[in-house]
mmCIF file of C-alpha atoms and ligand atoms in Angstrom:
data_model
loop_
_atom_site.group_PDB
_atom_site.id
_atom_site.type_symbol
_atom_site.label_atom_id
_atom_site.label_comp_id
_atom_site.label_asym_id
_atom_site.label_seq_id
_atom_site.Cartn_x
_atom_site.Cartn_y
_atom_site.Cartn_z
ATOM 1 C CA UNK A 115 8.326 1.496 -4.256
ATOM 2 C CA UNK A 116 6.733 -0.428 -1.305
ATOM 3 C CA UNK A 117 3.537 -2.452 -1.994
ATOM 4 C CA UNK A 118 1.751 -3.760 0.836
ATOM 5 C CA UNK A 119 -0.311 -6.727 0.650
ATOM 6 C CA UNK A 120 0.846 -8.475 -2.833
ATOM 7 C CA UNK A 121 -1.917 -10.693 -3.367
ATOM 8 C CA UNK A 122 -1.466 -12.310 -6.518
ATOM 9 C CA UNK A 123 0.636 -9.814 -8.102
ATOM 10 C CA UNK A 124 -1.769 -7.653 -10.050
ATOM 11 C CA UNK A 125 -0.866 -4.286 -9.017
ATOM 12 C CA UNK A 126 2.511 -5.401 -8.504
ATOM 13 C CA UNK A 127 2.573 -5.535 -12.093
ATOM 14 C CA UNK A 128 0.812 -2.125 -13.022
ATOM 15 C CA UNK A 129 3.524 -0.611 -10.691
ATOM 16 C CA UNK A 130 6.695 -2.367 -11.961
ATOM 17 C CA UNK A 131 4.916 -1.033 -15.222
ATOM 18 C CA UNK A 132 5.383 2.392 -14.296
ATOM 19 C CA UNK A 133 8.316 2.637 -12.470
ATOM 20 C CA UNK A 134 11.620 3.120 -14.425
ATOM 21 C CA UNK A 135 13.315 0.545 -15.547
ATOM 22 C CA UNK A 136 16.243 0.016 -12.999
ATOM 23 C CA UNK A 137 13.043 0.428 -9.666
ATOM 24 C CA UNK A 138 12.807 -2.078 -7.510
ATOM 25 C CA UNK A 139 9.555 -2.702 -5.413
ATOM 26 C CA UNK A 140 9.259 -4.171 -2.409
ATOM 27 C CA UNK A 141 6.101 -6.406 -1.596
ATOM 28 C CA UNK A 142 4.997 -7.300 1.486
ATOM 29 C CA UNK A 143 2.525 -10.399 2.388
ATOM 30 C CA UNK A 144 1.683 -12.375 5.414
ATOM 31 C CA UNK A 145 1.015 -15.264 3.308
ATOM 32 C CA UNK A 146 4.234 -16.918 1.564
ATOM 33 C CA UNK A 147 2.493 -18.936 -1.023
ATOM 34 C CA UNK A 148 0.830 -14.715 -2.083
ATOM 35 C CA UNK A 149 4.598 -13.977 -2.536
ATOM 36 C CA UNK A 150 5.274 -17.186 -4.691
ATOM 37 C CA UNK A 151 2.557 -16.444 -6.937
ATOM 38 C CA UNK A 152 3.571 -13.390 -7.663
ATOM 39 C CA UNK A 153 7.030 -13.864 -8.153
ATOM 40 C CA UNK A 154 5.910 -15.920 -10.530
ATOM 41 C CA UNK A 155 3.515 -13.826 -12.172
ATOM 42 C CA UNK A 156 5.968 -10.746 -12.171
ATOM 43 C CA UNK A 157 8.111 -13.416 -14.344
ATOM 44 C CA UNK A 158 5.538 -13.979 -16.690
ATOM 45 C CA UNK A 159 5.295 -10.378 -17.242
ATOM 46 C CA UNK A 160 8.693 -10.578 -18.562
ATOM 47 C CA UNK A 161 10.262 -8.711 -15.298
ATOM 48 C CA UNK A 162 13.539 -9.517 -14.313
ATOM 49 C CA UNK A 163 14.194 -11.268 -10.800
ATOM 50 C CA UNK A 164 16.517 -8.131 -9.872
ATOM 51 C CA UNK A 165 12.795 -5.715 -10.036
ATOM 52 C CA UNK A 166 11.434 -7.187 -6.794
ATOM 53 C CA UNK A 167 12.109 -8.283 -3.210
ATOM 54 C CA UNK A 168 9.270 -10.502 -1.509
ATOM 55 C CA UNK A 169 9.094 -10.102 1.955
ATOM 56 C CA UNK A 170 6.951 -12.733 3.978
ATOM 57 C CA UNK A 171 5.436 -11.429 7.385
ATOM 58 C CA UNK A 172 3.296 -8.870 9.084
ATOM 59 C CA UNK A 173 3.245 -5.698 7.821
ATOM 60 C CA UNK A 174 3.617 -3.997 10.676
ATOM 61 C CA UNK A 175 7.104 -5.992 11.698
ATOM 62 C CA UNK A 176 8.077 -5.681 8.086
ATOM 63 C CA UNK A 177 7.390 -1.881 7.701
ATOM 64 C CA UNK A 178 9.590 -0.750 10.252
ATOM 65 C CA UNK A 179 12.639 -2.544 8.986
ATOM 66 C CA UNK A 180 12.691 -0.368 5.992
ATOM 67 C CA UNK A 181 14.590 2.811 4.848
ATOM 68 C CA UNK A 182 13.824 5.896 5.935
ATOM 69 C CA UNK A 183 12.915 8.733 3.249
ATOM 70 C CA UNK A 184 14.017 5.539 0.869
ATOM 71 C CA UNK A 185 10.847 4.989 -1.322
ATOM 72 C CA UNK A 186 8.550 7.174 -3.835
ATOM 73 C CA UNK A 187 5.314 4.988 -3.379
ATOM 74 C CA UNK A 188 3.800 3.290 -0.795
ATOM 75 C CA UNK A 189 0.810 1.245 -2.595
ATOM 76 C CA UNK A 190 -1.396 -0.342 0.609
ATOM 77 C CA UNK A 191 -3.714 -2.845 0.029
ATOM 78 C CA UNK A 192 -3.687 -4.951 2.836
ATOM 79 C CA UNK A 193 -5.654 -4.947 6.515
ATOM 80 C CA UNK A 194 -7.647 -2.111 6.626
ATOM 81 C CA UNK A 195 -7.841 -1.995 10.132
ATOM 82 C CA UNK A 196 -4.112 -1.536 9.578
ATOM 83 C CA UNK A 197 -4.482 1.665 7.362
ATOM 84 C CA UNK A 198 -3.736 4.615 9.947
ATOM 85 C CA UNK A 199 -0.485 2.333 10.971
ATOM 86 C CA UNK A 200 0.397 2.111 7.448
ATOM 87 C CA UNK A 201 -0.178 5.655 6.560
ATOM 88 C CA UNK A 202 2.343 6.444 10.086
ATOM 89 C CA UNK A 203 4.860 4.108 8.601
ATOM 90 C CA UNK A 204 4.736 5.336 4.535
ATOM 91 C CA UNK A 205 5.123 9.086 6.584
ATOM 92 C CA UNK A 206 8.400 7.731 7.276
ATOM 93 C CA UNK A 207 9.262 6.191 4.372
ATOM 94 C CA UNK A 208 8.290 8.444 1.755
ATOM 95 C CA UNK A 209 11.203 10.745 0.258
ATOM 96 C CA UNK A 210 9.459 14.567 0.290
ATOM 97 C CA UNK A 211 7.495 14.528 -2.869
ATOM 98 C CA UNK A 212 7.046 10.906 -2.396
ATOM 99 C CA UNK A 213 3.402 9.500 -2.729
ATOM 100 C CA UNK A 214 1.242 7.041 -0.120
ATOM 101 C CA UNK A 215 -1.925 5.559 -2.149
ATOM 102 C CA UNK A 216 -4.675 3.186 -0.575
ATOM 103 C CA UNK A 217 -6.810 0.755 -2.449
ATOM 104 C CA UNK A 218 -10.509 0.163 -1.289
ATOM 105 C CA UNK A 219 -11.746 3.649 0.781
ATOM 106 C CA UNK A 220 -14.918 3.479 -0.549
ATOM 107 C CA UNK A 221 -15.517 -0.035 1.295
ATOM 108 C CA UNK A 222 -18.029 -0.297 -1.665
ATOM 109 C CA UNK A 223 -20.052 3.006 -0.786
ATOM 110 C CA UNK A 224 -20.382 2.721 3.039
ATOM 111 C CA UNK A 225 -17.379 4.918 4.191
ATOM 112 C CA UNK A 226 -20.186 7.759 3.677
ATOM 113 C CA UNK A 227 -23.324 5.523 4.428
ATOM 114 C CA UNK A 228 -25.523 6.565 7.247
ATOM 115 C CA UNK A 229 -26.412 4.115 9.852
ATOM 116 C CA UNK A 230 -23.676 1.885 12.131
ATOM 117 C CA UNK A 231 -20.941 0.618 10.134
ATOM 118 C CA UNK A 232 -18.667 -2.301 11.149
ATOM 119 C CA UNK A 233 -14.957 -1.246 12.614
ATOM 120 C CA UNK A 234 -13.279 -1.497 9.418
ATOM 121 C CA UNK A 235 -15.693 1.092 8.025
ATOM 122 C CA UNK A 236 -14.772 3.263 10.808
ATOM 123 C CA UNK A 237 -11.231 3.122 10.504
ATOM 124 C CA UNK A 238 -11.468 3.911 6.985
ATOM 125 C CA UNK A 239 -13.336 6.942 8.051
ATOM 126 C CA UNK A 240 -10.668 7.949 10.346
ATOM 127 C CA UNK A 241 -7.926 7.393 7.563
ATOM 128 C CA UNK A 242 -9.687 9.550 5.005
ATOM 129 C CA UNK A 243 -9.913 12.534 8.335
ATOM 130 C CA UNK A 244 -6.547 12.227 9.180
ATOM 131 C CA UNK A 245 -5.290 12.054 5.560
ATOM 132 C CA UNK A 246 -7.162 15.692 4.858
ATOM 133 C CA UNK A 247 -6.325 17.155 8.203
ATOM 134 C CA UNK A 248 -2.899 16.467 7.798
ATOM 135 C CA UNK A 249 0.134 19.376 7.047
ATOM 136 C CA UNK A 250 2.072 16.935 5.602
ATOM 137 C CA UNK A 251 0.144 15.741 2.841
ATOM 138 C CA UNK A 252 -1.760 16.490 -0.152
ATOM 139 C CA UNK A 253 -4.568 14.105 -0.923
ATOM 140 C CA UNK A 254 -6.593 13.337 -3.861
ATOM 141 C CA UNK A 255 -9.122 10.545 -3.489
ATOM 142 C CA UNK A 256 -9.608 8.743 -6.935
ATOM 143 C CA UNK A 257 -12.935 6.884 -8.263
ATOM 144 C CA UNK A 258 -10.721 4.163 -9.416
ATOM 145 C CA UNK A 259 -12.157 0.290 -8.175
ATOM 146 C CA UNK A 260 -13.534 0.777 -4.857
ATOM 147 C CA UNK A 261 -11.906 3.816 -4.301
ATOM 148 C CA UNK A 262 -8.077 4.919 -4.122
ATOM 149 C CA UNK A 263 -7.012 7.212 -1.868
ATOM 150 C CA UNK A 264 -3.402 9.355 -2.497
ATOM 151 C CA UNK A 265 -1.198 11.873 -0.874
ATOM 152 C CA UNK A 266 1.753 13.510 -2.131
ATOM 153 C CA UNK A 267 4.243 13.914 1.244
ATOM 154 C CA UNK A 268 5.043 17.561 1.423
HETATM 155 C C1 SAM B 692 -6.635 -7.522 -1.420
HETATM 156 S S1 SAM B 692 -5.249 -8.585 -1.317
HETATM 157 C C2 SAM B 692 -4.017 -7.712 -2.240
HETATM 158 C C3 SAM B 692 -4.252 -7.839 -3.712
HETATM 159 C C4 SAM B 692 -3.065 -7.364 -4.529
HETATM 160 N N1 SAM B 692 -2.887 -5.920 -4.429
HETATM 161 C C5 SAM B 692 -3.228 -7.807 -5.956
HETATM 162 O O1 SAM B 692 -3.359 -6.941 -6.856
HETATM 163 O O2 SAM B 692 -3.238 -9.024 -6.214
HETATM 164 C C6 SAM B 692 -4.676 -8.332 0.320
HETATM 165 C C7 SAM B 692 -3.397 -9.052 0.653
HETATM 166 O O3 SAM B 692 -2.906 -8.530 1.883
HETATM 167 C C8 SAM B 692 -2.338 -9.583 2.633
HETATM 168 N N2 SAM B 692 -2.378 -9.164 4.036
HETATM 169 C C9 SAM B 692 -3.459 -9.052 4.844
HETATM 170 N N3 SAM B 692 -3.116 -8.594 6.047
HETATM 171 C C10 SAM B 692 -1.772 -8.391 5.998
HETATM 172 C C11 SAM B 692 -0.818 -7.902 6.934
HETATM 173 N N4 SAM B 692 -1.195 -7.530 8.159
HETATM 174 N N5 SAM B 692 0.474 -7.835 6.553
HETATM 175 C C12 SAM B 692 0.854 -8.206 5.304
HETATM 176 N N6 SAM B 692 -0.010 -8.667 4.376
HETATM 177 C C13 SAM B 692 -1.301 -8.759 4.718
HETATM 178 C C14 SAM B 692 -3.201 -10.789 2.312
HETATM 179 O O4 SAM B 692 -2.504 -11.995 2.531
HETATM 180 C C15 SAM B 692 -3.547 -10.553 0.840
HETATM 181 O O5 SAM B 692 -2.660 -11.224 -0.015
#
């Protein structure tokens, strides 16, 4: 699995959770001290070093240095304005079958306000179109926190 934007480990946790016990995710923050934290966190769990690889930097220079049709989750929760580039990216790394989720669509309720919306609103917008227009996906879009958007890659 691929997690972008580790934060402090939390759903870095509830993924190692349900992954089997020999997966390996891959978590991806521009801040360093994030991927300390976690590491650290993912320890206290009771993980074993060997279940994760920290990678510091941009998303979108990480991303591309990653195995094609090599992962079966792509977890974002990073830049939103970075969503449609991460949903291009997961497109590629997905195996068929594979699944791309994103945490925080709802952009607590305004993605389907009325009235202007700033650009991250927008983009979200534009994610959620291009995630149900597309042939190669199957979405379901989740009331879970501030909404989580998934897609199964056909
Ligand atoms: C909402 S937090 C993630 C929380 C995390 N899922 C957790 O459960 O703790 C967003 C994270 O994305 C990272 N981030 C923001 N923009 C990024 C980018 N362009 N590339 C990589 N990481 C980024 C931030 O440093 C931050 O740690």
């Amino acid at each position: 699995m691929v997690e972008i934007g580790t934060g402090t480990g939390v759903s870095g946790i509830h993924l190692l959770q349900g992954m089997r016990p020999d997966g390996v995710l891959t978590t991806v923050d521009i801040e360093p001290e994030r991927l300390q934290f976690a590491r650290q966190a993912f320890r206290t769990a009771g993980f074993a070093a060997n279940r994760a690889r920290f990678i510091p930097g941009h998303a979108l220079d990480v991303l591309p240095r990653l195995t094609d049709g090599g992962y079966d989750l792509v977890f974002c929760d990073a830049d939103r304005l970075e969503y449609l580039a991460y949903l291009a990216e997961s497109l590629r790394l997905l195996r068929p079958g594979g699944l791309v989720c994103f945490a925080g669509v709802f952009a607590g309720g305004r993605t389907v306000g009325s009235g202007p919306q700033p650009t991250e609103v927008l983009k979200l917008r534009e994610l959620l179109r291009a995630v149900r227009e597309s042939e190669e996906l199957m979405p379901a879009l989740l009331p879970a926190g501030d909404g989580l958007l998934c897609a199964a890659r056909r």
